[in-house]
Every structure is written in structure tokens, then in C-alpha cells.
C-alpha positions as semicolon CSV with decimal commas, in nm:
position;residue;x (nm);y (nm);z (nm)
1;M;0,000;0,000;0,000
2;K;0,285;0,236;0,090
3;N;0,458;0,156;-0,236
4;L;0,136;0,227;-0,427
5;K;0,098;0,566;-0,258
6;L;0,461;0,645;-0,332
7;Y;0,408;0,547;-0,695
8;F;0,108;0,777;-0,737
9;T;0,291;1,059;-0,556
10;L;0,586;1,029;-0,793
11;V;0,358;1,018;-1,097
12;L;0,174;1,329;-0,974
13;L;0,498;1,514;-0,915
14;F;0,625;1,407;-1,257
15;F;0,333;1,577;-1,429
16;I;0,281;1,875;-1,199
17;T;0,638;1,987;-1,130
18;P;0,713;2,097;-1,489
19;I;0,388;2,291;-1,494
20;L;0,464;2,467;-1,166
21;F;0,820;2,544;-1,270
22;S;0,723;2,669;-1,611
23;Q;0,488;2,925;-1,454
24;E;0,793;3,101;-1,309
25;N;0,887;3,190;-1,665
26;I;0,546;3,335;-1,752
27;F;0,524;3,713;-1,731
28;A;0,247;3,958;-1,808
29;G;0,219;4,329;-1,858
30;I;-0,064;4,580;-1,864
31;E;0,028;4,903;-2,040
32;I;-0,204;5,198;-2,000
33;G;-0,156;5,378;-2,329
34;S;-0,305;5,698;-2,462
35;K;-0,543;5,525;-2,703
36;G;-0,593;5,188;-2,536
37;I;-0,484;4,939;-2,273
38;K;-0,254;4,664;-2,395
39;M;-0,223;4,324;-2,231
40;S;0,073;4,094;-2,298
41;V;0,158;3,747;-2,170
42;I;0,496;3,601;-2,264
43;D;0,690;3,285;-2,189
44;V;1,053;3,375;-2,123
45;Y;1,340;3,134;-2,183
46;N;1,637;3,369;-2,191
47;I;1,581;3,744;-2,221
48;K;1,943;3,823;-2,305
49;R;1,931;3,596;-2,608
50;G;1,583;3,711;-2,699
51;D;1,434;3,369;-2,631
52;F;1,068;3,426;-2,553
53;T;0,729;3,341;-2,695
54;V;0,431;3,574;-2,705
55;K;0,157;3,358;-2,559
56;S;-0,114;3,620;-2,588
57;F;-0,159;3,987;-2,673
58;W;-0,481;4,185;-2,677
59;T;-0,603;4,542;-2,640
60;E;-0,911;4,722;-2,514
61;N;-0,992;5,071;-2,633
62;V;-0,996;5,344;-2,371
63;A;-0,880;5,679;-2,512
64;I;-0,762;5,794;-2,172
65;A;-0,539;6,071;-2,311
66;K;-0,796;6,257;-2,517
67;G;-0,864;6,504;-2,237
68;I;-0,497;6,601;-2,207
69;S;-0,515;6,816;-2,520
70;I;-0,828;6,986;-2,386
71;D;-0,733;7,086;-2,029
72;G;-0,418;6,890;-1,943
73;N;-0,605;6,623;-1,746
74;M;-0,739;6,274;-1,805
75;A;-1,117;6,279;-1,771
76;I;-1,239;6,101;-1,457
77;E;-1,487;5,893;-1,658
78;D;-1,202;5,777;-1,883
79;I;-0,990;5,688;-1,579
80;N;-1,277;5,486;-1,432
81;R;-1,324;5,297;-1,759
82;A;-0,953;5,223;-1,763
83;I;-0,963;5,091;-1,405
84;A;-1,249;4,855;-1,493
85;V;-1,048;4,717;-1,787
86;I;-0,730;4,685;-1,579
87;T;-0,907;4,509;-1,293
88;S;-1,078;4,249;-1,510
89;N;-0,766;4,170;-1,711
90;Y;-0,541;4,159;-1,404
91;S;-0,778;3,902;-1,256
92;K;-0,782;3,707;-1,585
93;M;-0,401;3,694;-1,594
94;K;-0,384;3,556;-1,240
95;T;-0,674;3,313;-1,240
96;T;-0,726;3,198;-1,598
97;M;-0,375;3,236;-1,737
98;K;-0,202;3,138;-1,411
99;V;0,059;3,415;-1,418
100;P;0,227;3,455;-1,077
101;D;0,126;3,784;-0,919
102;E;0,485;3,900;-0,879
103;N;0,536;3,849;-1,255
104;I;0,262;4,095;-1,352
105;F;0,367;4,455;-1,422
106;I;0,141;4,758;-1,474
107;V;0,282;5,073;-1,634
108;G;0,159;5,400;-1,776
109;S;0,298;5,513;-2,110
110;S;0,484;5,840;-2,156
111;G;0,177;5,977;-2,335
112;V;-0,038;5,919;-2,028
113;A;0,236;6,058;-1,803
114;M;0,187;6,396;-1,974
115;A;-0,140;6,445;-1,781
116;Q;-0,149;6,671;-1,476
117;N;-0,365;6,432;-1,273
118;T;-0,165;6,108;-1,299
119;Q;-0,185;6,062;-0,920
120;V;-0,559;5,994;-0,950
121;L;-0,490;5,705;-1,188
122;T;-0,201;5,580;-0,971
123;D;-0,418;5,571;-0,658
124;K;-0,704;5,394;-0,834
125;V;-0,473;5,126;-0,980
126;K;-0,326;5,065;-0,634
127;A;-0,671;5,035;-0,479
128;A;-0,794;4,796;-0,750
129;T;-0,491;4,568;-0,784
130;G;-0,250;4,638;-0,499
131;K;0,011;4,716;-0,765
132;D;0,225;5,028;-0,781
133;L;0,179;5,205;-1,114
134;E;0,502;5,330;-1,268
135;Y;0,506;5,576;-1,557
136;I;0,762;5,526;-1,830
137;E;0,918;5,860;-1,921
138;V;0,986;5,940;-2,285
139;Q;1,361;5,878;-2,269
140;M;1,321;5,544;-2,090
141;E;1,044;5,441;-2,329
142;G;1,274;5,523;-2,621
143;K;1,546;5,299;-2,477
144;M;1,298;5,017;-2,422
145;L;1,170;5,050;-2,778
146;L;1,520;5,041;-2,920
147;K;1,611;4,726;-2,726
148;G;1,283;4,557;-2,813
149;C;1,237;4,666;-3,176
150;I;1,581;4,681;-3,340
151;P;1,804;4,377;-3,397
152;P;2,127;4,429;-3,196
153;V;2,333;4,402;-3,515
154;D;2,156;4,717;-3,642
155;Y;2,181;4,929;-3,326
156;K;2,457;5,160;-3,452
157;N;2,298;5,227;-3,788
158;S;1,930;5,272;-3,701
159;I;1,671;5,483;-3,527
160;I;1,339;5,378;-3,377
161;L;1,025;5,593;-3,380
162;D;0,701;5,486;-3,214
163;I;0,387;5,681;-3,305
164;G;0,146;5,627;-3,020
165;G;-0,180;5,788;-2,923
166;G;-0,039;6,055;-2,692
167;N;0,306;6,120;-2,834
168;T;0,585;6,001;-3,061
169;K;0,909;5,874;-2,908
170;G;1,221;5,681;-2,991
171;G;1,591;5,737;-3,037
172;Y;1,919;5,586;-3,145
173;V;2,257;5,486;-3,003
174;D;2,612;5,584;-3,088
175;V;2,942;5,448;-2,963
176;N;3,176;5,660;-2,748
177;N;3,554;5,639;-2,709
178;N;3,519;5,359;-2,455
179;N;3,330;5,153;-2,713
180;S;3,008;5,167;-2,512
181;F;2,663;5,271;-2,630
182;I;2,517;5,616;-2,558
183;F;2,143;5,660;-2,610
184;F;2,005;5,974;-2,776
185;P;1,628;6,021;-2,734
186;L;1,382;6,154;-2,989
187;A;1,045;6,286;-2,877
188;L;0,745;6,468;-3,023
189;N;0,448;6,582;-2,815
190;Y;0,197;6,463;-3,071
191;G;0,039;6,123;-3,126
192;S;-0,267;6,019;-3,321
193;V;-0,506;6,110;-3,036
194;T;-0,345;6,433;-2,917
195;L;-0,298;6,565;-3,270
196;T;-0,662;6,487;-3,350
197;E;-0,779;6,675;-3,042
198;S;-0,555;6,972;-3,129
199;V;-0,699;6,989;-3,480
200;K;-1,055;6,958;-3,349
201;K;-0,993;7,261;-3,130
202;I;-0,954;7,482;-3,437
203;A;-1,222;7,313;-3,647
204;R;-1,554;7,491;-3,682
205;N;-1,755;7,168;-3,673
206;E;-1,722;6,787;-3,665
207;D;-1,744;6,750;-4,044
208;L;-1,467;6,535;-4,199
209;D;-1,395;6,789;-4,475
210;E;-1,346;7,057;-4,211
211;F;-1,116;6,823;-4,016
212;N;-0,908;6,750;-4,328
213;S;-0,884;7,120;-4,404
214;K;-0,767;7,208;-4,053
215;S;-0,530;6,908;-4,048
216;F;-0,368;7,045;-4,363
217;S;-0,332;7,393;-4,211
218;F;-0,177;7,233;-3,900
219;L;0,100;7,064;-4,101
220;P;0,348;7,359;-4,080
221;I;0,329;7,342;-3,699
222;L;0,382;6,965;-3,710
223;R;0,676;7,000;-3,951
224;E;0,836;7,265;-3,731
225;Q;0,817;7,040;-3,425
226;V;0,943;6,732;-3,613
227;N;1,239;6,932;-3,744
228;A;1,311;7,047;-3,389
229;M;1,300;6,686;-3,272
230;Y;1,563;6,581;-3,525
231;K;1,770;6,894;-3,462
232;S;1,796;6,799;-3,094
233;S;1,978;6,477;-3,196
234;P;2,102;6,547;-3,550
235;Q;2,287;6,219;-3,603
236;A;1,945;6,059;-3,637
237;L;1,930;6,205;-3,988
238;D;2,237;6,005;-4,095
239;K;2,108;5,661;-3,993
240;E;2,038;5,425;-4,283
241;K;1,764;5,216;-4,124
242;I;1,442;5,353;-3,977
243;Y;1,240;5,117;-3,757
244;L;0,884;5,230;-3,688
245;S;0,625;5,100;-3,444
246;G;0,312;5,214;-3,265
247;G;-0,058;5,209;-3,343
248;A;-0,040;5,453;-3,634
249;V;0,225;5,241;-3,811
250;W;0,041;4,916;-3,737
251;A;-0,274;5,071;-3,884
252;F;-0,089;5,187;-4,197
253;Y;0,080;4,854;-4,262
254;T;-0,229;4,641;-4,194
255;L;-0,467;4,852;-4,403
256;Y;-0,231;4,910;-4,695
257;K;-0,008;4,600;-4,700
258;G;-0,213;4,347;-4,506
259;A;-0,162;4,174;-4,172
260;T;0,183;4,028;-4,119
261;K;0,339;3,763;-3,897
262;E;0,692;3,880;-3,968
263;T;0,879;4,071;-3,698
264;Y;1,029;4,323;-3,944
265;N;0,845;4,441;-4,255
266;Q;1,001;4,670;-4,513
267;F;0,809;4,942;-4,696
268;K;0,869;5,264;-4,894
269;L;0,770;5,626;-4,844
270;E;0,555;5,591;-5,158
271;D;0,344;5,332;-4,974
272;V;0,268;5,580;-4,697
273;I;0,183;5,854;-4,948
274;N;-0,061;5,624;-5,128
275;Y;-0,213;5,506;-4,800
276;D;-0,260;5,866;-4,688
277;A;-0,442;5,951;-5,012
278;I;-0,685;5,661;-4,965
279;L;-0,749;5,760;-4,603
280;K;-0,846;6,112;-4,699
281;N;-1,016;6,059;-5,035
282;N;-1,142;5,702;-5,062
283;F;-1,186;5,568;-4,709
284;K;-1,472;5,344;-4,822
285;K;-1,213;5,123;-4,992
286;F;-1,070;5,028;-4,652
287;E;-1,418;4,987;-4,505
288;D;-1,515;4,746;-4,784
289;L;-1,195;4,545;-4,750
290;A;-1,240;4,525;-4,374
291;K;-1,570;4,342;-4,419
292;K;-1,373;4,044;-4,546
293;D;-1,054;4,086;-4,344
294;E;-1,054;4,036;-3,967
295;E;-0,725;4,220;-3,905
296;M;-0,830;4,522;-4,110
297;A;-1,159;4,525;-3,925
298;K;-0,964;4,531;-3,597
299;V;-0,782;4,844;-3,712
300;L;-1,104;5,025;-3,800
301;K;-1,258;4,920;-3,470
302;T;-0,956;5,062;-3,285
303;Y;-0,916;5,390;-3,473
304;S;-1,165;5,633;-3,620
305;Q;-1,090;5,786;-3,961
306;K;-0,978;6,109;-3,793
307;Y;-0,730;5,926;-3,568
308;L;-0,596;5,740;-3,872
309;I;-0,551;6,066;-4,064
310;S;-0,362;6,225;-3,774
311;G;-0,138;5,919;-3,735
312;S;-0,068;5,919;-4,106
313;N;0,021;6,289;-4,101
314;I;0,274;6,230;-3,824
315;L;0,423;5,929;-4,006
316;L;0,455;6,122;-4,331
317;V;0,610;6,431;-4,176
318;C;0,860;6,225;-3,975
319;L;0,970;6,039;-4,288
320;E;0,973;6,334;-4,527
321;A;1,200;6,527;-4,291
322;L;1,472;6,262;-4,334
323;P;1,729;6,349;-4,604
324;D;1,748;6,102;-4,894
325;V;1,464;5,904;-4,738
326;N;1,398;5,703;-5,056
327;N;1,741;5,544;-5,020
328;K;1,692;5,453;-4,655
329;K;1,543;5,124;-4,539
330;L;1,210;5,161;-4,360
331;Y;1,072;4,883;-4,140
332;F;0,750;4,825;-3,950
333;A;0,859;4,657;-3,624
334;K;0,562;4,437;-3,543
335;E;0,655;4,355;-3,182
336;G;0,682;4,719;-3,075
337;Q;0,374;4,677;-2,857
338;I;0,560;4,443;-2,618
339;A;0,907;4,601;-2,636
340;W;0,857;4,775;-2,302
341;L;0,762;4,449;-2,131
342;I;1,068;4,262;-2,259
343;S;1,294;4,542;-2,137
344;Y;1,100;4,578;-1,814
345;I;1,141;4,211;-1,730
346;A;1,512;4,223;-1,803
347;D;1,564;4,534;-1,589
348;R;1,321;4,492;-1,302
349;S;1,228;4,129;-1,236
350;K;1,419;3,933;-0,971
351;K;1,296;3,612;-1,128
352;V;1,468;3,689;-1,456
353;K;1,801;3,657;-1,276
354;K;1,713;3,291;-1,223
355;I;1,634;3,245;-1,589
356;Y;1,965;3,354;-1,728
């Protein structure tokens, strides 16, 4: 009888132990972005070698940053909607997806951090989850994007730009005399949501033609600020490879080129120009295609036409300001949405030290 019990105990341990151990390598992140809340669950093998698998990624739309362009604050009703989304998904990660609580991170993007009332959001997240909410500042977010979106072999010859809902951020690295990397940030205080709200402020009505007209008149301001961004770190203009991520770039690539499973996807400035023309003059084409394409439908569910137009304007201006842009290599970095989490795990998690 004792031998039988021992046998069943060993069998149980044989099947359960790998499951319990493997959960130590499962990490999850909730990013409160300007346009939506992103949830990521990844299985980490070795962060330093880039060995991880994205087990699940999903988003829920809460345009929490739209009030920032109006009065500098996130609207309380938007904050409350965000808390409801965070609470339900935090619970899902722990109970359904079995992610250890200490392996779940909650952060606010740099676009959200621009608000004057971030403490309200911080307090509500703490009350709902027990987690401390940390905001990723623009420079840190740029570093995280670079590490998560650019292949290490391309670090010295590339820049990364992420066009989010609240802002645009990124940067590049150069090598100093000690042969170590120095990071140079790039930042623009406009994203697809904040630019849309700024244009709506000067529009006489909600009509799309009026929005397009005011968007066009806003372009000189946008160009001036993009030029200032590059001027602050001028070596960015000399880089041969431009990696781009963020919702606006995902929307462009999915609607114009189609959904992709590749990590890096090359395109030309001409593609963005053609996409922009369709957005503004023949949007029904995308609406018709989305009826038969699930990924395109997801884009149109996430972004209104006005948000898409603003994101496209930022993308175009950022690219057109680059000298000899047609001879540069442009890439859509598909995994930009989880770059922060990969870097965050590597930098902050005690458990990662056990993994590598």
C-alpha cells in the first residue's frame, strides 16, 4: 500500500512539477496607453538571447489621453473605464492564465504621463490591484523600444520611432571612445489622439472635410516640431535604417499592406503617401476590404478615420523630414507593442536573474 501511494505521488509530481516550474517563466504586462490598454503574456526562456514566446496579446480601447489636449487632465470617466479594464484583465491573468502575481507589471505610457492628474490614476490602480503604477518617461520608453524593436546588429545604424496615441518617441545609439553605447532620445508631443484633439480645437464643426482642411493647415506646426525633434539629436538624420512602431504604423501597414506575422516588414515612403491619399479621399475602400478581413476590421474598430488621418500625417512628416529618405530602409517593427515588457522584465524582475 505504501509503495502504491509512493508510486502515485511520484507520478503526480512528474506531471505537476514541470507545470509549476514553467509558470515562473510566464510574465504579463498591462500598459495603459493613450489610445488603449494593452495586455501581454509572454513565456521567457532567456531574455538576453531574446528567447521568448508571445503567448497572448490583446487590447481594449480606452482613449484615456484625449482630455490632455483639452485641459491637461485625463477625464475622470475615462480613468474609471480604464480601471475597470485593468481590474478584469489583471484578474484574468492571475486566475485563468495562471501568471504569478509577482510576474505581472502595470505601467503607464509616456503619453499618459503627460497628464497633470496622474496621481488619480495611480491611486485607483493601487486600490484595485494592490500594484504600484510606474510611468515610463519618454527617454526610458525610447530605450525600451530600441532594445525591443531593433536587432542588436543594427543598433549603430538605425533609429526607432514609435507613433502612439499621446506622443511620438524613440531614439538611437552611438558608440563613445570607450566603445560603449550612448542613447540619444527623440520625442514629439503629438500622437494620433493628441494631434486629432488639437486639430478639433480649431475646427468649426465635426465634419470630416473641415477636419481635413484644418489638419492640412496644422502641417506647418507639425513639420516645425518634427524638425526640432531631429535637430535635438542630428545624427538621427544620418542613420540608414528607420524602424517604426506604434498604433499609427500598425494601422498603416495592416490597411495598406495586409496583416503580417513577420517581426520586421520593409516598406517605402511611396506606400505611406498612397495610403494617406486613400485615407483622406477614398476611405470606403478600406471599409469594404475590412468586411472580409478580420485584421483590417480590428484596425477600423480601434481607430476612427480622424485618428488614422492624424497618425498618417505624423508618419509622413517624420519620414519626409529625413534626407534622402527614398534610399533609406524603412521597417514596421511588429513587436513594438511588447518592447517595453521585454525590457521591463530584463531590468526589473528578480525572477529573470534565475532564468539567465
